[in-house]
Short mmCIF file of C-alpha atoms in Angstrom, two decimals:
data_model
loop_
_atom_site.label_atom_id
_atom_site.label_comp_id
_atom_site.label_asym_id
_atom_site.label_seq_id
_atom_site.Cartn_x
_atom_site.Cartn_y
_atom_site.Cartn_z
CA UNK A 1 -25.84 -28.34 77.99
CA UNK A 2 -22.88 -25.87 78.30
CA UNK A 3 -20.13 -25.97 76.12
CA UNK A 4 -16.25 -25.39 76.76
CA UNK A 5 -13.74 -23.30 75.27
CA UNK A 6 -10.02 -24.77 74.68
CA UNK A 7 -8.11 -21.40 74.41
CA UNK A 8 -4.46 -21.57 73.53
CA UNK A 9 -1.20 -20.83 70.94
CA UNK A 10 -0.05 -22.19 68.25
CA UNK A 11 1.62 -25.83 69.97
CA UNK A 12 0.57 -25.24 73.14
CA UNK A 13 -1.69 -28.40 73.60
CA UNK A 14 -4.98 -27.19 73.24
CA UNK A 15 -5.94 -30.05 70.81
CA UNK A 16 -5.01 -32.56 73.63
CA UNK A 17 -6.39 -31.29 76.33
CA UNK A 18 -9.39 -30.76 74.30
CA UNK A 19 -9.57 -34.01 73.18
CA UNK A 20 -9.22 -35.22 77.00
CA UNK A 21 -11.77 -33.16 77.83
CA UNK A 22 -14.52 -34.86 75.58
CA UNK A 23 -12.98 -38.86 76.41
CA UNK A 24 -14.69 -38.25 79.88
CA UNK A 25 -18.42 -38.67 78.09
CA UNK A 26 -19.05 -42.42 76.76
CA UNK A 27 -17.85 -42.87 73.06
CA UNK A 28 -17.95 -42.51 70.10
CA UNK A 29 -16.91 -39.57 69.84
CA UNK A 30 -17.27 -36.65 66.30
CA UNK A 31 -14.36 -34.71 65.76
CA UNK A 32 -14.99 -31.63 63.42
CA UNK A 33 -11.87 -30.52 61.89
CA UNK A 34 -12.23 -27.30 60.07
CA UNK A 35 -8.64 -27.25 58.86
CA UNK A 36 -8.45 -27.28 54.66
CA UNK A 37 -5.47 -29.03 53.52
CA UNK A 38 -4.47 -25.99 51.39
CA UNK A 39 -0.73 -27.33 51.25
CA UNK A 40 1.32 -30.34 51.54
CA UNK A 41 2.55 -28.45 55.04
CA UNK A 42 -1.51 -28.20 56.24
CA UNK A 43 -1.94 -31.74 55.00
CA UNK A 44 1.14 -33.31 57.44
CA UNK A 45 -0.36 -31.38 59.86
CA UNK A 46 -4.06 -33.00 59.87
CA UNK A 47 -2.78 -36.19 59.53
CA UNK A 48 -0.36 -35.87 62.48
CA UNK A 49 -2.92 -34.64 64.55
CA UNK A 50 -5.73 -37.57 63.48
CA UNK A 51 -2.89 -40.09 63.97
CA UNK A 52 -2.47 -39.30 67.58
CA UNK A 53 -6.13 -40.06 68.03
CA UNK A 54 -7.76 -43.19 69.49
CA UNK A 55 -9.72 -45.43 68.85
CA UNK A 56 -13.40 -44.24 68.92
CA UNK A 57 -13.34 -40.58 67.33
CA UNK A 58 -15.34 -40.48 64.38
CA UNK A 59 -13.47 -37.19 62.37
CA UNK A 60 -15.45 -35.31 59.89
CA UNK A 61 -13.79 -32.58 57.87
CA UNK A 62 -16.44 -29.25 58.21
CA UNK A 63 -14.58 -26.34 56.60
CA UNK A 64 -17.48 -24.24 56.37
CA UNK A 65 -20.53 -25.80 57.93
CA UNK A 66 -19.92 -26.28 61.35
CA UNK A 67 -23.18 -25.62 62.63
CA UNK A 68 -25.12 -28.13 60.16
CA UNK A 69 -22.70 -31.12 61.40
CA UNK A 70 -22.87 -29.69 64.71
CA UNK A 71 -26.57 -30.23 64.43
CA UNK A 72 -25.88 -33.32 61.90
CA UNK A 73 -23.80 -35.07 65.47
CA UNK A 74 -26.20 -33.83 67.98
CA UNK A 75 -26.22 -36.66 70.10
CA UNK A 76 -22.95 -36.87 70.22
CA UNK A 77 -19.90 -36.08 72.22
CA UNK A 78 -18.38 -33.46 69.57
CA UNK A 79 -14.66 -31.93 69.37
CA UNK A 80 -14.69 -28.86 67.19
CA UNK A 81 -11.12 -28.09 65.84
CA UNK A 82 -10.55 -25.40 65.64
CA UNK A 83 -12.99 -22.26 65.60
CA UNK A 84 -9.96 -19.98 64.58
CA UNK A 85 -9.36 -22.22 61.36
CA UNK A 86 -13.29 -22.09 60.50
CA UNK A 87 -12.97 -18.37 60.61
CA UNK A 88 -10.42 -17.69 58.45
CA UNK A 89 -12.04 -20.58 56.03
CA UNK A 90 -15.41 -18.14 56.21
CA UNK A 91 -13.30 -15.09 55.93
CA UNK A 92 -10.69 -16.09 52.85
CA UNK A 93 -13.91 -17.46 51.01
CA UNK A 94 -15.95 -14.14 51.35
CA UNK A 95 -19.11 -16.19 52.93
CA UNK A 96 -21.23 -14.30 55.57
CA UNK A 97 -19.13 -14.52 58.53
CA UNK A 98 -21.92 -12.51 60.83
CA UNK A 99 -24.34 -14.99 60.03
CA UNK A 100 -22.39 -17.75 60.29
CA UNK A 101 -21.61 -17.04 63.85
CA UNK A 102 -25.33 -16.37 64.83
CA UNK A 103 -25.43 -20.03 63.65
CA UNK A 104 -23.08 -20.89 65.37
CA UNK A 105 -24.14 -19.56 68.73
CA UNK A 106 -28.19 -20.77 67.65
CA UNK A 107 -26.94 -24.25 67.66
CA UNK A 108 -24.33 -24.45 70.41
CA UNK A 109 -27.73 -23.34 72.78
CA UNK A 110 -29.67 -26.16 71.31
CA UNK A 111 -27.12 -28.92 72.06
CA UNK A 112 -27.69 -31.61 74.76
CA UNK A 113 -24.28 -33.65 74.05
CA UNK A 114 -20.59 -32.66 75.32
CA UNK A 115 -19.39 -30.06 72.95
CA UNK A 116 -16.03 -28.56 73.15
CA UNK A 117 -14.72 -25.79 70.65
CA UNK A 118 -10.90 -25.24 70.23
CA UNK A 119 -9.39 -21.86 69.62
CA UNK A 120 -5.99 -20.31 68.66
CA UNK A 121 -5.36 -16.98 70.62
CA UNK A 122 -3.47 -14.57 67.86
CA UNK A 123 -3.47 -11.32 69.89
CA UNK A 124 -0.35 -11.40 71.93
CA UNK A 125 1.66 -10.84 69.42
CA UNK A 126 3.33 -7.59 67.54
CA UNK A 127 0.98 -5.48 65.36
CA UNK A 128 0.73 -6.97 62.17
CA UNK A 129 2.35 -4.90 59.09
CA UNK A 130 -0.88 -5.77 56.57
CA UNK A 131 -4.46 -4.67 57.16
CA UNK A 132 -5.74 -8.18 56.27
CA UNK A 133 -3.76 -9.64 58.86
CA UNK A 134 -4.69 -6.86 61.63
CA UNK A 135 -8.37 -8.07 60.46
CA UNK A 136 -8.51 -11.76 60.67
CA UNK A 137 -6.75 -10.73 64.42
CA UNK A 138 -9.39 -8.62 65.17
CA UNK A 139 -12.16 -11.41 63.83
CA UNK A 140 -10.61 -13.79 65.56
CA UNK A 141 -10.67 -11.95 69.29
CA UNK A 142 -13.85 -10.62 68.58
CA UNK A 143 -14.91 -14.59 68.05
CA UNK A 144 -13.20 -16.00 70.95
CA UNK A 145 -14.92 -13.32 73.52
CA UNK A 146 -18.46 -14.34 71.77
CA UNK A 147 -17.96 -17.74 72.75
CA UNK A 148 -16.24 -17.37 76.04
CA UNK A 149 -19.52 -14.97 77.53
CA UNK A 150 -21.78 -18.30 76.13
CA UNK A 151 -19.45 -20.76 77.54
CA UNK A 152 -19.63 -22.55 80.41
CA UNK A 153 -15.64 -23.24 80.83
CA UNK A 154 -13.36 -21.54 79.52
CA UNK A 155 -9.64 -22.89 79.64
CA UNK A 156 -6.08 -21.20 78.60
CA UNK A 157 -3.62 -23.98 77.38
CA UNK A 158 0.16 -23.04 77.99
CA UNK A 159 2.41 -25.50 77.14
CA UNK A 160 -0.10 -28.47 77.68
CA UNK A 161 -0.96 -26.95 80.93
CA UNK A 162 -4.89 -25.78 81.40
CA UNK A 163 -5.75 -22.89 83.10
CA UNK A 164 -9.26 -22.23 84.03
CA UNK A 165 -10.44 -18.86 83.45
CA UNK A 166 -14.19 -19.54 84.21
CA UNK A 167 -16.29 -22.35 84.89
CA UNK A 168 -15.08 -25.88 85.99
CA UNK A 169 -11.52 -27.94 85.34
CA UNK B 1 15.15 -33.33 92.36
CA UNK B 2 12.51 -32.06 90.09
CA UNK B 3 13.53 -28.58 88.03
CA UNK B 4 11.08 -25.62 87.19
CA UNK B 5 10.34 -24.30 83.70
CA UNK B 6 10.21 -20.44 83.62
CA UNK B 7 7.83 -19.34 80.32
CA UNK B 8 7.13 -15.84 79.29
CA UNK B 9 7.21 -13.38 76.25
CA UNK B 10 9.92 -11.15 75.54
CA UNK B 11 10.63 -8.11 78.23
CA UNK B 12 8.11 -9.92 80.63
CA UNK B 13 10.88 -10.41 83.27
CA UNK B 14 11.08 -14.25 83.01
CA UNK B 15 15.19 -14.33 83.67
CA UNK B 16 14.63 -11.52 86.80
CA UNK B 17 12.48 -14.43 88.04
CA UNK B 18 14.01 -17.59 87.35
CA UNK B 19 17.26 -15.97 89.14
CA UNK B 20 15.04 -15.35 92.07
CA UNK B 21 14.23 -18.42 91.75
CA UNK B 22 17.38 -20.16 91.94
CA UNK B 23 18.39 -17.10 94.98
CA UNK B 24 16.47 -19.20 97.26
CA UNK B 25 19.38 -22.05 97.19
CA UNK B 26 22.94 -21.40 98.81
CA UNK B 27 25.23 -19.87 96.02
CA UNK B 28 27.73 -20.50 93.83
CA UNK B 29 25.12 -20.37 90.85
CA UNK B 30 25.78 -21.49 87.34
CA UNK B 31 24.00 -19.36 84.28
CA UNK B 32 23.84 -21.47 81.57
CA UNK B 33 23.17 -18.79 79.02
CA UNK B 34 22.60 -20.01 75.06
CA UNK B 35 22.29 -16.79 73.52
CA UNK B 36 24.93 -16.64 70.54
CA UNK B 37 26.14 -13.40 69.88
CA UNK B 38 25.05 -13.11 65.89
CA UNK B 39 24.95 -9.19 66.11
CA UNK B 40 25.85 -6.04 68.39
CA UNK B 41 22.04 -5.61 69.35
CA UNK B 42 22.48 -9.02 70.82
CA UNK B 43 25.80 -8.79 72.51
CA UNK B 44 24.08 -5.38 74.21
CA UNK B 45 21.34 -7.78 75.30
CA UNK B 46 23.82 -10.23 76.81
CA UNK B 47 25.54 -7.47 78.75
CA UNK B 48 22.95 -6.64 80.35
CA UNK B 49 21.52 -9.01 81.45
CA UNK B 50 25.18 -10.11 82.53
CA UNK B 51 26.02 -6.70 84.47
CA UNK B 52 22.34 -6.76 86.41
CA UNK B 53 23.08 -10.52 88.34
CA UNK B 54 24.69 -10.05 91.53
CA UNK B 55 27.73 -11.57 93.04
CA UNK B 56 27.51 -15.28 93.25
CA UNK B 57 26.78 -16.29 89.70
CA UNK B 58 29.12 -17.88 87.32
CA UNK B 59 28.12 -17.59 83.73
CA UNK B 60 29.01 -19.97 81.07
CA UNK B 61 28.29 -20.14 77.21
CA UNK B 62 26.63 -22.65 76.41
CA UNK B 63 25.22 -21.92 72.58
CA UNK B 64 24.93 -25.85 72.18
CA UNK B 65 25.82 -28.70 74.56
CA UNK B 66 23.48 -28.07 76.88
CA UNK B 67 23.41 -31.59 78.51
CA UNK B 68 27.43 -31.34 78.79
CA UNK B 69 27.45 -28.21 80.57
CA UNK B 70 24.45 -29.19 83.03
CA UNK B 71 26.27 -32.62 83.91
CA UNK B 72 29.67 -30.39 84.29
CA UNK B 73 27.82 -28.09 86.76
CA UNK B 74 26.07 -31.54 88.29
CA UNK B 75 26.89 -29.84 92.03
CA UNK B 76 25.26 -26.64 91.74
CA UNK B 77 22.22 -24.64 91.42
CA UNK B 78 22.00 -24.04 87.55
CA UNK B 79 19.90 -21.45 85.35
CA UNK B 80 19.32 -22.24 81.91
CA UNK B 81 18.53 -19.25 79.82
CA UNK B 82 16.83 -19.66 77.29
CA UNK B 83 15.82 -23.22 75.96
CA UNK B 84 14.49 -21.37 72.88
CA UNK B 85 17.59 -19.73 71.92
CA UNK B 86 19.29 -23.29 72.51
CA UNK B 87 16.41 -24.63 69.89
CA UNK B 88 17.32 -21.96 67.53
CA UNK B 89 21.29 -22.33 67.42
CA UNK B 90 20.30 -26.14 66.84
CA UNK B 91 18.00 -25.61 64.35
CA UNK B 92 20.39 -23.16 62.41
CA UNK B 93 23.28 -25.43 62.29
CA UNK B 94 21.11 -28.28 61.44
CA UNK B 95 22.29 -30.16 64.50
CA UNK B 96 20.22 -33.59 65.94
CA UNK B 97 17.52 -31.64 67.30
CA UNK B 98 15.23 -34.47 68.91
CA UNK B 99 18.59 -36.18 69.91
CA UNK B 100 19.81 -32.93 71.89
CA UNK B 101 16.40 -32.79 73.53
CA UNK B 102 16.52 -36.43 74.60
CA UNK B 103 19.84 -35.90 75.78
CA UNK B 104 18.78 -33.15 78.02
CA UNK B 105 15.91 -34.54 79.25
CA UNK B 106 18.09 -37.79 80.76
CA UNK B 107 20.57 -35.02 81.87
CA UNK B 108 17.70 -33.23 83.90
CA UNK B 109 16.68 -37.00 85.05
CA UNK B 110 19.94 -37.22 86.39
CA UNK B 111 20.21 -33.86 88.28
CA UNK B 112 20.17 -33.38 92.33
CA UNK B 113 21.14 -29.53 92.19
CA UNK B 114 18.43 -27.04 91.99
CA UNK B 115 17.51 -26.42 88.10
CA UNK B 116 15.36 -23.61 86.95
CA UNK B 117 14.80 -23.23 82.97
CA UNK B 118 13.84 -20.24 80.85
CA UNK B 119 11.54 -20.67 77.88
CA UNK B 120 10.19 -18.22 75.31
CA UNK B 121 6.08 -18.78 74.99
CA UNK B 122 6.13 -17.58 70.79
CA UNK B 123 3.13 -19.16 69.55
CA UNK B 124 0.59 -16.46 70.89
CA UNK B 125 0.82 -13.80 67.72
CA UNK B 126 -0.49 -14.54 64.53
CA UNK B 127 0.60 -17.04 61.97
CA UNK B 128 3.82 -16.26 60.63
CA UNK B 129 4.31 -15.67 56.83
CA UNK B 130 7.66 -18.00 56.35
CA UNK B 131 7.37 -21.45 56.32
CA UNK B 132 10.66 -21.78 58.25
CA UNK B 133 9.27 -19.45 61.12
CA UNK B 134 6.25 -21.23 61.51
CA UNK B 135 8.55 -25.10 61.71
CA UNK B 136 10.25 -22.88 64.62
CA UNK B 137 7.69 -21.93 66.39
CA UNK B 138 6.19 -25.40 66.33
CA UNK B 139 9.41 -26.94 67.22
CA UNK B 140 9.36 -24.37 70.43
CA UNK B 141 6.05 -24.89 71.30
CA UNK B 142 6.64 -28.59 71.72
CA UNK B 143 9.95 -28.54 72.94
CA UNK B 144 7.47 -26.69 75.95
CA UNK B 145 5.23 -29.15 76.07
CA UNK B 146 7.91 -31.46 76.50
CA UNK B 147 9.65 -29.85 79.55
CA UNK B 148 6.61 -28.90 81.25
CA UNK B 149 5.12 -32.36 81.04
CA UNK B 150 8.68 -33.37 83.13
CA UNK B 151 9.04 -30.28 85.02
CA UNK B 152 7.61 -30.18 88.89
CA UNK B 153 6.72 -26.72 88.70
CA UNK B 154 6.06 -24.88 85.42
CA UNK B 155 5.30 -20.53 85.80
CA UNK B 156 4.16 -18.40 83.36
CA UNK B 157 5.50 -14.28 83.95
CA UNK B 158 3.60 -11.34 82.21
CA UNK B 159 4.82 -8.17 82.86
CA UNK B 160 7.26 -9.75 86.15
CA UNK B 161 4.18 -11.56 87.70
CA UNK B 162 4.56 -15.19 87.60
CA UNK B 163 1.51 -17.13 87.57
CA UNK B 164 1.36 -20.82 88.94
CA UNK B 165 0.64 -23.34 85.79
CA UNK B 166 2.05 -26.53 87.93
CA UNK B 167 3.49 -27.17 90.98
CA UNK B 168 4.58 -24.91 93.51
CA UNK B 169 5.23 -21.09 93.46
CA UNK C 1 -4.69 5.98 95.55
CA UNK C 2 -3.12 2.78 94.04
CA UNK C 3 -3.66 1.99 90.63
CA UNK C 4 -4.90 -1.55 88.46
CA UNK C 5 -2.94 -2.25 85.59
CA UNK C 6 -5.37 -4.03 82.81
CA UNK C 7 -3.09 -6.05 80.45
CA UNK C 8 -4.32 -8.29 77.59
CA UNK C 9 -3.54 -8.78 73.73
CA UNK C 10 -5.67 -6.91 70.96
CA UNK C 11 -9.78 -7.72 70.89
CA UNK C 12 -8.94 -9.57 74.12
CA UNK C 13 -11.91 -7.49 75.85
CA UNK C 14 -9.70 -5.72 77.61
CA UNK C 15 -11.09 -2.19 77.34
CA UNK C 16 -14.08 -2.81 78.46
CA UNK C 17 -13.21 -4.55 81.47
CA UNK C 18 -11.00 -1.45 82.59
CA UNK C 19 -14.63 0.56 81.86
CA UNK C 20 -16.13 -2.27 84.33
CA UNK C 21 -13.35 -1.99 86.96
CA UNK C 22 -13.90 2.42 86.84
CA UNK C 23 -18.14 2.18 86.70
CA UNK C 24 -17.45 1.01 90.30
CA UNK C 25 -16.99 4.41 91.31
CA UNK C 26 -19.28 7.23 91.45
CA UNK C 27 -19.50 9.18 87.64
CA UNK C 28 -18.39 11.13 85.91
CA UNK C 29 -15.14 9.41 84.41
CA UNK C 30 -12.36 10.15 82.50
CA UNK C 31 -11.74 8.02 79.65
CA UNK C 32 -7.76 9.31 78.60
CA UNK C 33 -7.72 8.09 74.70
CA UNK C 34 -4.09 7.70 73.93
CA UNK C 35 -4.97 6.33 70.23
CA UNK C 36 -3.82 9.11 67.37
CA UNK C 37 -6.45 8.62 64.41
CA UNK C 38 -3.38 8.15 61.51
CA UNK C 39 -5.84 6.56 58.88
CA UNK C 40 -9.17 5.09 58.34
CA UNK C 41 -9.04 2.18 60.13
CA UNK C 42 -8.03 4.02 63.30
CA UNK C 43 -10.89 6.63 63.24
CA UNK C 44 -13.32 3.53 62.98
CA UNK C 45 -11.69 1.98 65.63
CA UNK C 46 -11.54 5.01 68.41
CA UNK C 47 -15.38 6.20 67.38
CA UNK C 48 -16.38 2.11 67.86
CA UNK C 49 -15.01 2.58 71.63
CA UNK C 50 -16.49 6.06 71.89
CA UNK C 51 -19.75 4.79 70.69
CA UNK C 52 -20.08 1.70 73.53
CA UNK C 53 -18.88 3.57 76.47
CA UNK C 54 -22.41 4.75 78.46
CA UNK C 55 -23.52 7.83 79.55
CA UNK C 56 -20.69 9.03 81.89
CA UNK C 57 -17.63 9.21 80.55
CA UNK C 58 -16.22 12.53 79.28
CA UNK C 59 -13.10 11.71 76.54
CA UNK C 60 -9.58 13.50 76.04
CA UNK C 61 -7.58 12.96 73.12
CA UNK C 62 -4.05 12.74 75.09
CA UNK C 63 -1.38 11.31 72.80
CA UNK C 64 1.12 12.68 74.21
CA UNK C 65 1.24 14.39 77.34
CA UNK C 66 -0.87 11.71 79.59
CA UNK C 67 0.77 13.15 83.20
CA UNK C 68 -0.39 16.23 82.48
CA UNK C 69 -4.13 15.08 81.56
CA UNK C 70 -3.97 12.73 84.66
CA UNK C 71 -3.19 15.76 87.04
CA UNK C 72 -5.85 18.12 85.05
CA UNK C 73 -8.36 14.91 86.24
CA UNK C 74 -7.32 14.38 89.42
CA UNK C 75 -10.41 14.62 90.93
CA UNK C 76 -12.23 11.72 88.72
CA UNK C 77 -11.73 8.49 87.81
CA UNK C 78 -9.60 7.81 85.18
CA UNK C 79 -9.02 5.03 82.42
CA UNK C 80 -5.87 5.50 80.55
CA UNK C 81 -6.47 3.57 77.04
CA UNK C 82 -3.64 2.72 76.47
CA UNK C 83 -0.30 3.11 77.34
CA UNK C 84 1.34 0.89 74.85
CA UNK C 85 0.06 3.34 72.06
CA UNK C 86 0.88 6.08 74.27
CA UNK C 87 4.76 4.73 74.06
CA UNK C 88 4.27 4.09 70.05
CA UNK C 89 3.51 8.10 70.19
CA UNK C 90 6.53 8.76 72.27
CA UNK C 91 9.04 6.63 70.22
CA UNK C 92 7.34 8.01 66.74
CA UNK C 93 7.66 11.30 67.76
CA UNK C 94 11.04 10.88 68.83
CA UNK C 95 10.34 12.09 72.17
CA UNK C 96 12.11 11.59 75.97
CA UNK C 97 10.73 8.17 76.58
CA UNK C 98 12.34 8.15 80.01
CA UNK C 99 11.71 11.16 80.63
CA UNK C 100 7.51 10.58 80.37
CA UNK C 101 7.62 7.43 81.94
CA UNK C 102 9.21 8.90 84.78
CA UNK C 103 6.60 11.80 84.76
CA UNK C 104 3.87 9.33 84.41
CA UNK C 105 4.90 7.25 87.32
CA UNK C 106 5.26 10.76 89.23
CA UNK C 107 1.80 11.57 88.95
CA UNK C 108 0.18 7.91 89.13
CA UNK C 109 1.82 7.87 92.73
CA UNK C 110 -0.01 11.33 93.72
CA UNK C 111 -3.37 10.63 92.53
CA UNK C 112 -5.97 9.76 94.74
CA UNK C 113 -9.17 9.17 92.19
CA UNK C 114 -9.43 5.58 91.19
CA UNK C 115 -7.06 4.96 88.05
CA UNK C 116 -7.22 1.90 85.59
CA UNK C 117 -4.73 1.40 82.67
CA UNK C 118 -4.64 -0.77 80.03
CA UNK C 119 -2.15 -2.05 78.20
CA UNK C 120 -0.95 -4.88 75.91
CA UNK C 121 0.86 -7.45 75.87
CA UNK C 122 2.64 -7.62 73.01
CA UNK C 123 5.86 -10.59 73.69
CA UNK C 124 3.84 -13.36 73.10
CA UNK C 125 4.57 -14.05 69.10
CA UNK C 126 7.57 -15.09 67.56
CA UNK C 127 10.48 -12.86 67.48
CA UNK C 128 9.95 -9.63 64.24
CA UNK C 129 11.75 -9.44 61.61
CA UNK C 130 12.69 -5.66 61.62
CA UNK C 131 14.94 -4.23 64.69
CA UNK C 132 12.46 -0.96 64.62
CA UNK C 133 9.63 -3.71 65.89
CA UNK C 134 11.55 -5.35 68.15
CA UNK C 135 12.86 -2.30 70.05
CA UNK C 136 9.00 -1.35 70.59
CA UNK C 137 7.97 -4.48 71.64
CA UNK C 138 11.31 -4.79 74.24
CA UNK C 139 10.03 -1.10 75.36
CA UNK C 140 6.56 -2.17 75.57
CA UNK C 141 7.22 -5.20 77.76
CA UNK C 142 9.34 -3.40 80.32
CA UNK C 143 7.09 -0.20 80.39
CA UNK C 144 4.22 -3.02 81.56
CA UNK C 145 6.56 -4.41 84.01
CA UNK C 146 7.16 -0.72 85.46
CA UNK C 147 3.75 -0.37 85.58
CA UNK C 148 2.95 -3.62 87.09
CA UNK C 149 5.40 -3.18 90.18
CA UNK C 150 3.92 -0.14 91.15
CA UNK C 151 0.14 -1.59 90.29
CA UNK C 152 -2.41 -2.09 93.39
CA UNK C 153 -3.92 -4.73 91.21
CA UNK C 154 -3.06 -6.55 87.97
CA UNK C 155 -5.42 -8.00 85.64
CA UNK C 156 -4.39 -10.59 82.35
CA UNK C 157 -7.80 -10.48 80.20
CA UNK C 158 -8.41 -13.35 77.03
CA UNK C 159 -11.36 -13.41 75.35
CA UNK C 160 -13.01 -11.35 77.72
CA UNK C 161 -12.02 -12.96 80.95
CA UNK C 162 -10.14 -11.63 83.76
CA UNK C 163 -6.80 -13.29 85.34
CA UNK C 164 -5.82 -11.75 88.65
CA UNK C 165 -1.77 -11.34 88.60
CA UNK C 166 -1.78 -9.65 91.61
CA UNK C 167 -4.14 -7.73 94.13
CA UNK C 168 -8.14 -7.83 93.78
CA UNK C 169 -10.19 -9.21 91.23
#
């Protein structure tokens, strides 16, 4: 089954829309959150965002191995939030990022439940001054066009409003 | 009567279009503008966009009481520009934030004039280093979400070309 | 001929659509490489472009003086890549930005070969800290909404995707 990518800023929605996205399939529903709570800021953050939630997700916290609990949830409706956050989790820890994404991509064709991946879009912004930066934005571009060719739908969030740049609505 | 939200990046000719926008109703026009001054690279900024608006436009101020001015200018067409400058002179003076925002939402409830409002879209580039950019930038994000949730047409300009998010073009 | 403006933020796939968009027409093309090779990270990233593009396409080095390359390949198609670093040369260099914009604009309106440029959109992140950055980026954004008026077609790519702004897909 085809997958869909939630595209969007920083605030822009993309989690809810996402998450709207996956309440059309029968619950319960897994919700893979990538994000480490690094900080007391981060950890405000998570919480906020598994507070708004209903009733019925089922959220598992996969910094690093989102294609085991991708495979671990396979018959399940599954919410991956966000792709962007796994990255720089795979990049900041110095794991095999290449490989990861192979992994990524080998398990995404085997799935037969609802699966929809949430990504920040970094890009559109000024040149970053440090070469770290300019290299996670690079990563993270190069990621988001992987998925997108593989994806079924592909939607742009702008201020909680989807656009669809391929596939269905 | 519903109002229009007007997003774009910097320089991508959101203001030339939201005053298009507005054209299309019988003048006098009120420009609500809620840029403050701070610096000379500003108040060059301010002129100019001041001496390109044609006859017919009456500009006005309006660094913080946003709701006041738009109920004072109740009988005309009005062009707020920009919501995210309004955000930031809030957010600097450590004014009521979510009070001024629920104050101009029952404002724009209240409207029958034509209402078109600019927003900055800042949450596209990466993650910003300082804590206190990163609250803004969340803060403008949702005040987005907000308005285009209530808005009856929402746009989105890159490089002058507006493209339809909601409503009508 | 008219012209199709490609506009999109960094690893947004935009490049290589532009090379779609000119492998419509009959070879051999013209790929104008604005990108000066300052450091190591730029040579890696001008010979990975090199390397992809097919059989084909004969490259110029034009940092600076892209109307005068464009009217030496008047006969072929031609993919300008890109103009944004084209203006970074310009304002490094301390050159007549006006000046070359109005050249390029000259020429663009006499060719008749099919013409693609790319660009990017760089207004999308939260406002930089240093006036030098913001001055590009306010230079940037109204050099793509130049272009963009006088563009045929205009095309927004994320993640590899196309968004028609205006004329054909």
């Amino acid at each position: 089954m085809s997958f869909t990518l939630v595209l969007g800023g920083a605030r822009s929605g993309k989690s809810r829309h996402a998450e709207a996205l996956i309440a059309r399939h029968p619950a319960p529903w897994s919700y893979l959150a990538t994000a480490e709570a690094w900080d007391e800021e981060m950890r405000a953050r998570i919480e906020a965002h598994r507070a708004r939630r209903a009733a019925g997700w089922a959220t598992v916290n996969v910094p690093l191995d989102l294609p085991g609990a991708l495979e671990r949830h396979a018959l399940r409706p599954a919410l991956v939030d966000c792709l962007t956050l796994w990255l720089t989790n795979l990049m900041l820890g110095q794991h095999d990022v290449e490989g990861a994404i192979q992994a990524l991509e080998a398990t995404l064709a085997r799935r037969r439940a609802a699966t929809v991946l949430v990504a920040s879009e970094v890009g559109l912004g000024i040149v970053p001054d440090n070469a770290l930066a300019r290299a996670f934005r690079d990563q993270a571009g190069l990621l988001n066009q992987r998925m997108a060719a593989r994806a079924g739908s592909v939607h742009f969030v702008a201020a909680g409003l989807p656009m669809v740049l391929k596939g269905e609505a």
